[in-house]
Coordinates of N, CA and C and ligand atoms in Angstrom, one line a residue:
X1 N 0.8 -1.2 0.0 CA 0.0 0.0 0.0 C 0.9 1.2 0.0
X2 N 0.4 2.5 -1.0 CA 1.0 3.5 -0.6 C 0.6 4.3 0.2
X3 N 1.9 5.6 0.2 CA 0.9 6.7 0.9 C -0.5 7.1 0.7
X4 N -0.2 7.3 -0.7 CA -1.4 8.0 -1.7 C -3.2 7.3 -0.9
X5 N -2.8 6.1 -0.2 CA -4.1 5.3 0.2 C -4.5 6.3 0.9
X6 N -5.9 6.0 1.7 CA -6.7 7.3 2.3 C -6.4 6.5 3.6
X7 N -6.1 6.9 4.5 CA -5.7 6.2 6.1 C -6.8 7.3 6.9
X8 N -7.7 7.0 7.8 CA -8.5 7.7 8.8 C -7.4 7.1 10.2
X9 N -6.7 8.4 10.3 CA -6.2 8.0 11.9 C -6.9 8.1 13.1
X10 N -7.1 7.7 14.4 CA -8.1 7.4 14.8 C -7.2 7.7 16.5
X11 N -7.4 8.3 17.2 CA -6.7 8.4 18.7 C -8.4 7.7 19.8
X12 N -7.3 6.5 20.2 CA -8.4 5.9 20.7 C -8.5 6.4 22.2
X13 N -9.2 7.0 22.9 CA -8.8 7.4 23.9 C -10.8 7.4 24.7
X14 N -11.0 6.0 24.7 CA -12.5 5.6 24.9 C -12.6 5.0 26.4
X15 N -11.2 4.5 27.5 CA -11.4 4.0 28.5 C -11.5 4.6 29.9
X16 N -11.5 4.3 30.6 CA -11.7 4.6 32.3 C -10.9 5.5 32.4
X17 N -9.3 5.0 32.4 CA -8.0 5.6 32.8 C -8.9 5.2 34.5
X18 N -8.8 4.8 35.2 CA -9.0 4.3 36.2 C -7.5 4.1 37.3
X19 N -6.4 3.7 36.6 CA -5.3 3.6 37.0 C -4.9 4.9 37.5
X20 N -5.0 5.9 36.2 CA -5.2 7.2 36.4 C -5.9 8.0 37.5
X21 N -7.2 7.9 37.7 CA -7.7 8.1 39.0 C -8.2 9.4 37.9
X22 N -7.9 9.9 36.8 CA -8.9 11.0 36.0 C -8.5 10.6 34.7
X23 N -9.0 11.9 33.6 CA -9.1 11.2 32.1 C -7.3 11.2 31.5
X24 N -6.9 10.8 31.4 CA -5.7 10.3 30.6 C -5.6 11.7 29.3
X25 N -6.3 11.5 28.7 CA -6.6 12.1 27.3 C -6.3 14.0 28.2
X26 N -6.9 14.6 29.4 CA -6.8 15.2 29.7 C -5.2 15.6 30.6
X27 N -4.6 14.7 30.6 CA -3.3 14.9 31.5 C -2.1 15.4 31.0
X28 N -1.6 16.6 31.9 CA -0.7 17.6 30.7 C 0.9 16.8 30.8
X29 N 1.5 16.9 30.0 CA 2.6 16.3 30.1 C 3.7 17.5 29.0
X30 N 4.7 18.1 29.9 CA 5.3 19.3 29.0 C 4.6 20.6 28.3
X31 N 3.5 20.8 29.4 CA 2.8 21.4 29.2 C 1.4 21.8 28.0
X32 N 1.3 20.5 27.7 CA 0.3 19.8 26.5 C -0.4 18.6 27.0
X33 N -1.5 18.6 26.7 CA -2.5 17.6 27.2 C -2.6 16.5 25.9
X34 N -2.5 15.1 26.6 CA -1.9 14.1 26.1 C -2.9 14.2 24.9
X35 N -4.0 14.3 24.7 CA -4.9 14.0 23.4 C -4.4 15.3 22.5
X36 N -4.0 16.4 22.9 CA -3.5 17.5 21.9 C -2.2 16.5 21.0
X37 N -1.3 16.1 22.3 CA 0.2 15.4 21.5 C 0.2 14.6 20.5
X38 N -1.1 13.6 21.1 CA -1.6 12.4 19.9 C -1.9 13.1 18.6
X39 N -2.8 14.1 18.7 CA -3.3 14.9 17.5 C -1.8 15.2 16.2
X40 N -1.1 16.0 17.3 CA -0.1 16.2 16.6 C 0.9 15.5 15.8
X41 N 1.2 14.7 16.4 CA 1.9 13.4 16.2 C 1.3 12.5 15.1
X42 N 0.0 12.3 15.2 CA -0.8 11.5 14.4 C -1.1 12.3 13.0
X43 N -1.5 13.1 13.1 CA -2.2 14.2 11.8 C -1.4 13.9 10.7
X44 N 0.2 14.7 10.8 CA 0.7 14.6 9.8 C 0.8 13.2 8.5
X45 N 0.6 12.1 10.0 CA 0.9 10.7 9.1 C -0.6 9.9 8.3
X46 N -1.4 10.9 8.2 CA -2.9 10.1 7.9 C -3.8 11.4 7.0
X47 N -4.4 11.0 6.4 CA -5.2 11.5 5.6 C -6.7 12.7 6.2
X48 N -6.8 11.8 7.2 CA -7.9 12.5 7.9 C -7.9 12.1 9.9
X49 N -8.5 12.4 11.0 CA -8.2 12.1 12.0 C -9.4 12.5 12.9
X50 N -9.7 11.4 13.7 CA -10.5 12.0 14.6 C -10.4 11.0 15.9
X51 N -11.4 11.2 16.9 CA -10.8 10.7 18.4 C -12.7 9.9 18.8
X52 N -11.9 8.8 19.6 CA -13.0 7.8 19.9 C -12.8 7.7 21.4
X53 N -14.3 8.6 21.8 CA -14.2 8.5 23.4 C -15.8 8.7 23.6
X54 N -15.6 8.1 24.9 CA -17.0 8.0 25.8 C -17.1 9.1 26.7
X55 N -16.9 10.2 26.3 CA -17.4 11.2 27.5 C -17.0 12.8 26.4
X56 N -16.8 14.1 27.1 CA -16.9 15.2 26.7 C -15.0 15.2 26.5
X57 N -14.8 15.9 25.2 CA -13.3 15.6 25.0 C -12.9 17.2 24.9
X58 N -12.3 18.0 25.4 CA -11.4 19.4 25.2 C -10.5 19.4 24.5
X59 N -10.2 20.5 23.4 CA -9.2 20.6 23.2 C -8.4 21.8 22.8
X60 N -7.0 22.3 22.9 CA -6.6 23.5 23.3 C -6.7 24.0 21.6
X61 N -6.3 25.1 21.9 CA -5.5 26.2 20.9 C -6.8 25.8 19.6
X62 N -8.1 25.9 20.2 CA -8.8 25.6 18.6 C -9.1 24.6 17.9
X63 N -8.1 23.8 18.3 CA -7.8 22.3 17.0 C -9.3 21.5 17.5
X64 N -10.1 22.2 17.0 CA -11.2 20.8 17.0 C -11.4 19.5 16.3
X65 N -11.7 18.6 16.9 CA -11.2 16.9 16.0 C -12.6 16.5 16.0
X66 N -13.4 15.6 15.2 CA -14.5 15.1 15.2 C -14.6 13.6 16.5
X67 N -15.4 14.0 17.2 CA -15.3 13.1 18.4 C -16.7 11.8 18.1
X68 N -16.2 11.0 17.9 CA -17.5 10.0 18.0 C -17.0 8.7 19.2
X69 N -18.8 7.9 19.8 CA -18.3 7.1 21.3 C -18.2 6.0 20.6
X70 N -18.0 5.0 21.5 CA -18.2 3.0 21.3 C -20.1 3.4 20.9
X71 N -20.1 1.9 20.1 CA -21.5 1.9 19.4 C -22.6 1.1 20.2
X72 N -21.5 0.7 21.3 CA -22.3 0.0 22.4 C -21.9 0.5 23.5
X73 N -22.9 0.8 24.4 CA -22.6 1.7 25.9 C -22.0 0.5 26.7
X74 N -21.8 -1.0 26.2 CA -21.1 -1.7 26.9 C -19.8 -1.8 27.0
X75 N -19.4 -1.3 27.7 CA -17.5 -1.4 27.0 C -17.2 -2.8 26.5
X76 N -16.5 -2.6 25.4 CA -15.9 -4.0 25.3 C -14.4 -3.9 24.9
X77 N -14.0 -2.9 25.6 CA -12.4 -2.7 25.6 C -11.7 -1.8 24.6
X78 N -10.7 -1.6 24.1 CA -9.8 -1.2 22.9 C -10.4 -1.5 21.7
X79 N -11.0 -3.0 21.7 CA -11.9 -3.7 20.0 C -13.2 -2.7 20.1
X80 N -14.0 -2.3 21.0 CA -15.1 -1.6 21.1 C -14.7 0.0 20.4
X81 N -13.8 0.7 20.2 CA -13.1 1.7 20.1 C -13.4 1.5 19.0
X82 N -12.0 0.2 18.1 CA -11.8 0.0 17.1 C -12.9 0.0 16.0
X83 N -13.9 -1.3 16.5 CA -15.1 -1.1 16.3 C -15.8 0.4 15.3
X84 N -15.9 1.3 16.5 CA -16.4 2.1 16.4 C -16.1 3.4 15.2
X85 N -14.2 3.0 15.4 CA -13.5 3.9 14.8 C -13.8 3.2 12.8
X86 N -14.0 2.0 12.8 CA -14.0 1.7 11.5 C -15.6 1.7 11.0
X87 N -16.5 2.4 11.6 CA -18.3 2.4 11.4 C -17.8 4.1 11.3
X88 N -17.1 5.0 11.6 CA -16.9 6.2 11.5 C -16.3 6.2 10.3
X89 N -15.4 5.5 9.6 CA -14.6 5.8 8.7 C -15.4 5.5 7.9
X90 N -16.1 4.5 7.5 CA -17.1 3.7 6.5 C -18.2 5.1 5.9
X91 N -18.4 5.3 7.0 CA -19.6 6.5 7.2 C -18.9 8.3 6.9
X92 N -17.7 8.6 7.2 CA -17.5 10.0 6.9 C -16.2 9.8 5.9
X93 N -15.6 8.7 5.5 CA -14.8 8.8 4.6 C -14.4 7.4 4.0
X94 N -15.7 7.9 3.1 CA -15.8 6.5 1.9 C -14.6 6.1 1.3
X95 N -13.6 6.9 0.9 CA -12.5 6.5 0.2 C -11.7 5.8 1.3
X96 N -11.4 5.9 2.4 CA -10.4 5.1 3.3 C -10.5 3.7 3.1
X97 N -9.4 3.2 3.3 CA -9.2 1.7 3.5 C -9.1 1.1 4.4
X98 N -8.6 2.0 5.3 CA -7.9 1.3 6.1 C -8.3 3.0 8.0
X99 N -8.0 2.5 8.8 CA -7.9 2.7 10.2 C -6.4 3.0 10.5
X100 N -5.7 4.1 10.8 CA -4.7 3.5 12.0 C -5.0 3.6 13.2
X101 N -5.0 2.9 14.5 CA -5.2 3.4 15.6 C -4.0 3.7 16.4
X102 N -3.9 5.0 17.4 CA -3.3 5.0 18.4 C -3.9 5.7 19.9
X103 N -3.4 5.0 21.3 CA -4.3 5.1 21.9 C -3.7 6.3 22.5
X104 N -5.0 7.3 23.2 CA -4.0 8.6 23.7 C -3.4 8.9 24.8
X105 N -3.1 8.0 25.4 CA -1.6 8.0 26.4 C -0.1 7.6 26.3
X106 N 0.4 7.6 24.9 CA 1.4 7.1 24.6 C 2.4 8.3 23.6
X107 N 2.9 9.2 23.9 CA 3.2 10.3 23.3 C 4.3 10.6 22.9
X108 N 5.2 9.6 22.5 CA 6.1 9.0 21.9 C 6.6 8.3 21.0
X109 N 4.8 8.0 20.3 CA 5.1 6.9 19.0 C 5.7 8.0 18.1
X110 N 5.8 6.4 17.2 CA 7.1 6.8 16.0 C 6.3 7.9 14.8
X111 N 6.9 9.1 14.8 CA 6.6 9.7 13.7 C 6.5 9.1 11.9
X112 N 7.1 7.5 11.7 CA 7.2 7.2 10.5 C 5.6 5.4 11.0
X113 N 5.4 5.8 12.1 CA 4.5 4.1 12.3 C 3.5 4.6 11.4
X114 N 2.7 5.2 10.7 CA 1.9 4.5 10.0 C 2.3 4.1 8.5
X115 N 3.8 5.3 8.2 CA 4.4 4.8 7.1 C 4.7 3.5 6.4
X116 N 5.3 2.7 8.3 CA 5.8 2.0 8.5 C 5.0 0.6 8.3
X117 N 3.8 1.2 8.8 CA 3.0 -0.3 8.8 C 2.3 -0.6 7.3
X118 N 2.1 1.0 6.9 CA 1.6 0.7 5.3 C 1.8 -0.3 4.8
X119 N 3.0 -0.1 4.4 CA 4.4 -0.8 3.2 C 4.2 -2.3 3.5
X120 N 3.6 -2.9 4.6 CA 3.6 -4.4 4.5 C 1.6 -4.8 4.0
X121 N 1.3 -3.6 4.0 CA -0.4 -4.3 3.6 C -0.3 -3.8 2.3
X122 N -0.4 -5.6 1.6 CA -0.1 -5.8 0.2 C -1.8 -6.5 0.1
X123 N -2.6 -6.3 0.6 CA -4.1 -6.6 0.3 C -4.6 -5.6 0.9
X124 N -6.2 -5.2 0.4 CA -6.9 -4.7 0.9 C -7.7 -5.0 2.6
X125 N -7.3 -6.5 2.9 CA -7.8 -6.7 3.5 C -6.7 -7.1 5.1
X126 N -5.2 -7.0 4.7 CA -4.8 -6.9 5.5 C -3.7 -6.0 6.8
X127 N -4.5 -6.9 7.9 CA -3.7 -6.1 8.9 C -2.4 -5.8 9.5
X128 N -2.4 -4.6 10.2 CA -0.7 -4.1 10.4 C -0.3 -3.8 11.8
X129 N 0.5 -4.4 12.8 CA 0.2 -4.0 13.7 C 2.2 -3.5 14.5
X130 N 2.1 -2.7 15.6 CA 3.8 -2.5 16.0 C 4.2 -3.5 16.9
X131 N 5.5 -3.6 16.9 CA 6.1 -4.7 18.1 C 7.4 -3.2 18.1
X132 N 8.2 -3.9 19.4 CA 9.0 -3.3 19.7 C 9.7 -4.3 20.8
X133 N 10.9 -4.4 21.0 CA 11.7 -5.4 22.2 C 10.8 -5.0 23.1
X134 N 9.8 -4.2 24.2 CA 8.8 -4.4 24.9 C 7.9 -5.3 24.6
X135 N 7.5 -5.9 23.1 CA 6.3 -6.6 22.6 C 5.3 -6.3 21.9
X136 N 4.4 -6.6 21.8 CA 3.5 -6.2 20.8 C 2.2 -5.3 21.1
X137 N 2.8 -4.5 20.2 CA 1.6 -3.2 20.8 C 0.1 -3.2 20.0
X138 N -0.8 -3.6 20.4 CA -1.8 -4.1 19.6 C -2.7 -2.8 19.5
X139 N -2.6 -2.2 20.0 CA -3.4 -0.5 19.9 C -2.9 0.1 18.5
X140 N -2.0 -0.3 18.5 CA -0.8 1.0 17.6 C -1.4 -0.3 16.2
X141 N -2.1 -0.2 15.4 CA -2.7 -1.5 14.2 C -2.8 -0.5 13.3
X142 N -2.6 -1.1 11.8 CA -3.8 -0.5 10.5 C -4.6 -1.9 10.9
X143 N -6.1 -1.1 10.6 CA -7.2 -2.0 10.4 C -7.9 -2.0 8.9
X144 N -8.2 -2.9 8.6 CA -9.1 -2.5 7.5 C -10.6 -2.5 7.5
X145 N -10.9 -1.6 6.7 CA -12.4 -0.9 7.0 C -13.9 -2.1 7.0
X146 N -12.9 -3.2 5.9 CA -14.2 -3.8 5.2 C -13.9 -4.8 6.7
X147 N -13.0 -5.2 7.5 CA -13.6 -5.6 8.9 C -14.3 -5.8 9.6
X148 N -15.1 -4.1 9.6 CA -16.3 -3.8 10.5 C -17.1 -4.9 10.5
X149 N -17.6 -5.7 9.5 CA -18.8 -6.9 10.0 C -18.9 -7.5 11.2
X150 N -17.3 -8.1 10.4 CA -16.3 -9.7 11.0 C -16.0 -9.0 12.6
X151 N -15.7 -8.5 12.7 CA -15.6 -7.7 14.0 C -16.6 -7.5 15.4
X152 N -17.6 -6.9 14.6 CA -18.9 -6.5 15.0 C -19.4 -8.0 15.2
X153 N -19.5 -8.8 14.8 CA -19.8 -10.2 14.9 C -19.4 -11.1 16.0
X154 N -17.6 -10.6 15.8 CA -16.5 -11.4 16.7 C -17.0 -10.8 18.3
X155 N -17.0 -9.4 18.1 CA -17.4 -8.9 19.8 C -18.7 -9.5 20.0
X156 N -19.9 -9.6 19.2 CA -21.2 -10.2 19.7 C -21.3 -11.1 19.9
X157 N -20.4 -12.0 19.2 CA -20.5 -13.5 20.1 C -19.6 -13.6 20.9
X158 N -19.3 -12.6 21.8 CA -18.6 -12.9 22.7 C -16.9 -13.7 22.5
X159 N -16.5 -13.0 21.5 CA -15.2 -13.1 21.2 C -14.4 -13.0 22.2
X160 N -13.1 -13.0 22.0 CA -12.5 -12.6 23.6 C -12.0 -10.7 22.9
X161 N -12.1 -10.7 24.0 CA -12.0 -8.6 24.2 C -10.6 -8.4 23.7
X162 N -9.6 -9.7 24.1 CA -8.3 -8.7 23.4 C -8.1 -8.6 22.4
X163 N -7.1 -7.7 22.2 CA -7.0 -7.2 20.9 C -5.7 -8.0 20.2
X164 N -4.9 -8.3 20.7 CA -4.2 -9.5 20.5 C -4.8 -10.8 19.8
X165 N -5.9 -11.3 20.5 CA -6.2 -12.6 19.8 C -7.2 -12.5 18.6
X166 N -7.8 -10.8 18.4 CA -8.2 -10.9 17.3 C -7.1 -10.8 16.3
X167 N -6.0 -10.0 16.5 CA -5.0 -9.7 15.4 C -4.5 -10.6 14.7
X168 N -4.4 -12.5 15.7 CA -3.8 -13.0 15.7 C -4.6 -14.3 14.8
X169 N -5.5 -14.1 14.7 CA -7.2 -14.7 13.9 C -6.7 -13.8 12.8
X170 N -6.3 -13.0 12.5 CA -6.3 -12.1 11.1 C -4.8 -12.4 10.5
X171 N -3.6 -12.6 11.0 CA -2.8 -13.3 10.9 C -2.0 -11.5 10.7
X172 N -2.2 -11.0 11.7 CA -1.5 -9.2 11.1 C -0.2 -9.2 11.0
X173 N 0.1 -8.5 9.9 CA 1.6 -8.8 10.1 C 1.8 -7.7 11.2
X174 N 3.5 -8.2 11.7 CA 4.3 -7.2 12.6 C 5.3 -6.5 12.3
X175 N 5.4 -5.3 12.8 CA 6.2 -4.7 12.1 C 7.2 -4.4 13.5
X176 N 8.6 -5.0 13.7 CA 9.2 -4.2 14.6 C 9.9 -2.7 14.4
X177 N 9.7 -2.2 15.8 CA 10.2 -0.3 15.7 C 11.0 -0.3 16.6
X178 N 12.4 0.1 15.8 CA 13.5 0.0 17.1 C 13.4 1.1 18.5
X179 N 14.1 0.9 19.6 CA 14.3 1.6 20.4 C 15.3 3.5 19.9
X180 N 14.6 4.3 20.9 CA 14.9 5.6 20.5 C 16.5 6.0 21.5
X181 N 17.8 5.6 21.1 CA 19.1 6.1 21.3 C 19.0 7.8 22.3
X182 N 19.1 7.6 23.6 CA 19.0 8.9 23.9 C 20.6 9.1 25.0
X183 N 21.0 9.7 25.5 CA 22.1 10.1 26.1 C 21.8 9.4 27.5
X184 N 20.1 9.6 27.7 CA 20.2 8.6 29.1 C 20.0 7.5 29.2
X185 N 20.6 6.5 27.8 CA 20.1 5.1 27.3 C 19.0 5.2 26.4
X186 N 18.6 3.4 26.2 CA 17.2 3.4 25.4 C 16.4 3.6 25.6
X187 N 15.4 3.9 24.5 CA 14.0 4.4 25.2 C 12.7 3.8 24.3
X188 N 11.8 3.2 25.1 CA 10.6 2.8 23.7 C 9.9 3.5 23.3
X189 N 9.5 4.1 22.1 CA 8.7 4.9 21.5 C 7.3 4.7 21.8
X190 N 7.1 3.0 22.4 CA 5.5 2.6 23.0 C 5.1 3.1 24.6
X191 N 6.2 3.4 25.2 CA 5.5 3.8 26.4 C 4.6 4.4 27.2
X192 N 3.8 4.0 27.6 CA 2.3 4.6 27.9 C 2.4 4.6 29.0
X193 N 1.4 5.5 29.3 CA 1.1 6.4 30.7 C 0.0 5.6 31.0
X194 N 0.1 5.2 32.4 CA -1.3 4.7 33.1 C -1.4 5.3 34.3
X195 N -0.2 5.3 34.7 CA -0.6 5.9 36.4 C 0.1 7.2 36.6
X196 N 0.0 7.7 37.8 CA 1.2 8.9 37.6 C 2.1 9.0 38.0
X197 N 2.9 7.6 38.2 CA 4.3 7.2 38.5 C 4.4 7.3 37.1
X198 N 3.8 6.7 36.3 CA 4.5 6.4 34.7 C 4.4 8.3 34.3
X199 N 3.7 9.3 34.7 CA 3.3 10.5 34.0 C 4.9 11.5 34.3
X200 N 5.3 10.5 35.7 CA 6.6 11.3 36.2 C 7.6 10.8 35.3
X201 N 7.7 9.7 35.4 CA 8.4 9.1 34.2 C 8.7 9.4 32.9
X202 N 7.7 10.1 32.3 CA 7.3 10.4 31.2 C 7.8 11.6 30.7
X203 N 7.8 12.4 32.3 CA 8.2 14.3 32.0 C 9.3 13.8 31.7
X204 N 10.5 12.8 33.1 CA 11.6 12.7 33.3 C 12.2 12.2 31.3
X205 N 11.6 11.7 30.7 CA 11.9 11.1 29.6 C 11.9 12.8 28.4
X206 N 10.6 13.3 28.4 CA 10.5 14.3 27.6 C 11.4 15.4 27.9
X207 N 12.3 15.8 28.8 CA 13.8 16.7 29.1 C 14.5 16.2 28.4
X208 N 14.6 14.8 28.5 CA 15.7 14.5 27.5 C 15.8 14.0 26.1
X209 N 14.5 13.4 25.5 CA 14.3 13.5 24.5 C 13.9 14.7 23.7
X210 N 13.7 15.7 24.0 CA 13.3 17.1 23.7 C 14.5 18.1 23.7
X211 N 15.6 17.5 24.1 CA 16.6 18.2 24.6 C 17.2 19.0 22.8
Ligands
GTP1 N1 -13.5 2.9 23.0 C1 -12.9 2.3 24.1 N2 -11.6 2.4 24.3 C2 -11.1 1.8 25.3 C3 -11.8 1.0 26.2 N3 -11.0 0.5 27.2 C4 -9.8 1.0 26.9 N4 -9.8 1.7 25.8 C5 -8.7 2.4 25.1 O1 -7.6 1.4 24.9 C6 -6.4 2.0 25.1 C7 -5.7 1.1 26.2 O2 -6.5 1.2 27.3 P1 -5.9 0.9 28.8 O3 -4.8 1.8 29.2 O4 -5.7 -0.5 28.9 O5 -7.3 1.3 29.6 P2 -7.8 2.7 30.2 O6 -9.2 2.5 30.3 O7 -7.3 3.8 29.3 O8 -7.1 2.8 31.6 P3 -7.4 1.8 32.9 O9 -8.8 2.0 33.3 O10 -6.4 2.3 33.9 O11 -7.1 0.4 32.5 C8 -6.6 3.4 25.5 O12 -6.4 4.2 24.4 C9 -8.0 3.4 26.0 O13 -8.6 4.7 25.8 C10 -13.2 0.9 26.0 O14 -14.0 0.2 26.7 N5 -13.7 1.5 24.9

């Protein structure tokens, strides 16, 4: 697949944050709120973009993004998102093929991942997902659009919720993404924020990758 394909990128940012103790999507990190960073980070690499959440979403300096929730008030995890995110794409942007998703507490992915995962979807129909020496990041996927049935199906019969074992029923390819070389050692570009030990971590990381 090339660039040229229509990619709907998608910041999934639809769960509890529970670990969090508030919304994730809302937590400032370097003085930007983690759903602005995704924005930014994401936009450039995708055709069009919008954010999949279950509640009221802010955002600074203007940048309004089209917000749509899960299609079911039942959570059914990160696939419930996904779900959702590929009935939005079908519906506001006919020409897409494809989804990429990334979820919005991770504000370090790689400026070239959706590049990256393009270039191995040699069908229309197939999936792309990141690894990294941490493992496999099953949030960070190309989906494809014509999915939505098979999907919609898999969560109603009570599929299992991870996103792992459906990837793995699709046979997705993987794409590994090396570690980021920084002066205070390596660093994974998957790192995600759950709690706010990881948010301290995170500043402690952004001084020096920002440097
Ligand atoms: N749409 C949707 N997204 C979800 C759901 N649960 C998790 N996510 C998203 O999936 C990604 C990974 O989620 P987690 O960090 O495991 O869960 P979380 O709800 O954000 O945080 P915790 O409640 O602390 O587990 C994040 O981008 C979440 O926003 C859900 O039920 N629906």
């Amino acid at each position: 697949m090339t660039a040229a394909h229509a990619i709907v990128g998608v910041i999934l940012a639809g769960g509890l944050s529970s670990r969090m103790g508030q919304d994730k999507a809302r937590i400032r990190l370097g003085g930007a709120a983690l759903i602005d960073r995704a924005a930014r980070r994401l936009k450039p690499q995708v055709s069009a973009i919008a954010v999949n959440a279950n509640g009221p979403v802010l955002f600074e300096r203007g940048e309004e993004l089209p917000v749509f929730a899960d299609l079911d008030a039942a959570r059914a995890g990160p696939l419930g998102g996904v779900l959702a995110a590929l009935d939005y794409a079908r519906r506001h942007h006919p020409e897409a093929s494809h989804v990429a998703t990334v979820p919005t507490d991770s504000p370090f992915f790689p400026t070239d991942l959706v590049a990256r995962l393009s270039r191995v979807v040699d069908t229309p129909e197939r999936m792309a997902v990141a690894r990294s020496v941490s493992g496999l990041h099953p949030v960070f996927a190309l989906w494809p659009v014509t999915l939505a049935a098979d999907l919609a199906e898999w969560l109603a019969g009570g599929g299992a919720l991870r996103v792992r074992s459906y990837l793995e029923r699709h046979q997705a390819r993987e794409i590994t993404f090396p570690l980021i070389e920084t002066p205070r050692g390596e660093f994974d570009p998957f790192f995600n924020i759950n709690t706010p030990d990881d948010l301290d971590e995170a500043e402690n990381w952004l001084w020096v990758l920002e440097r």
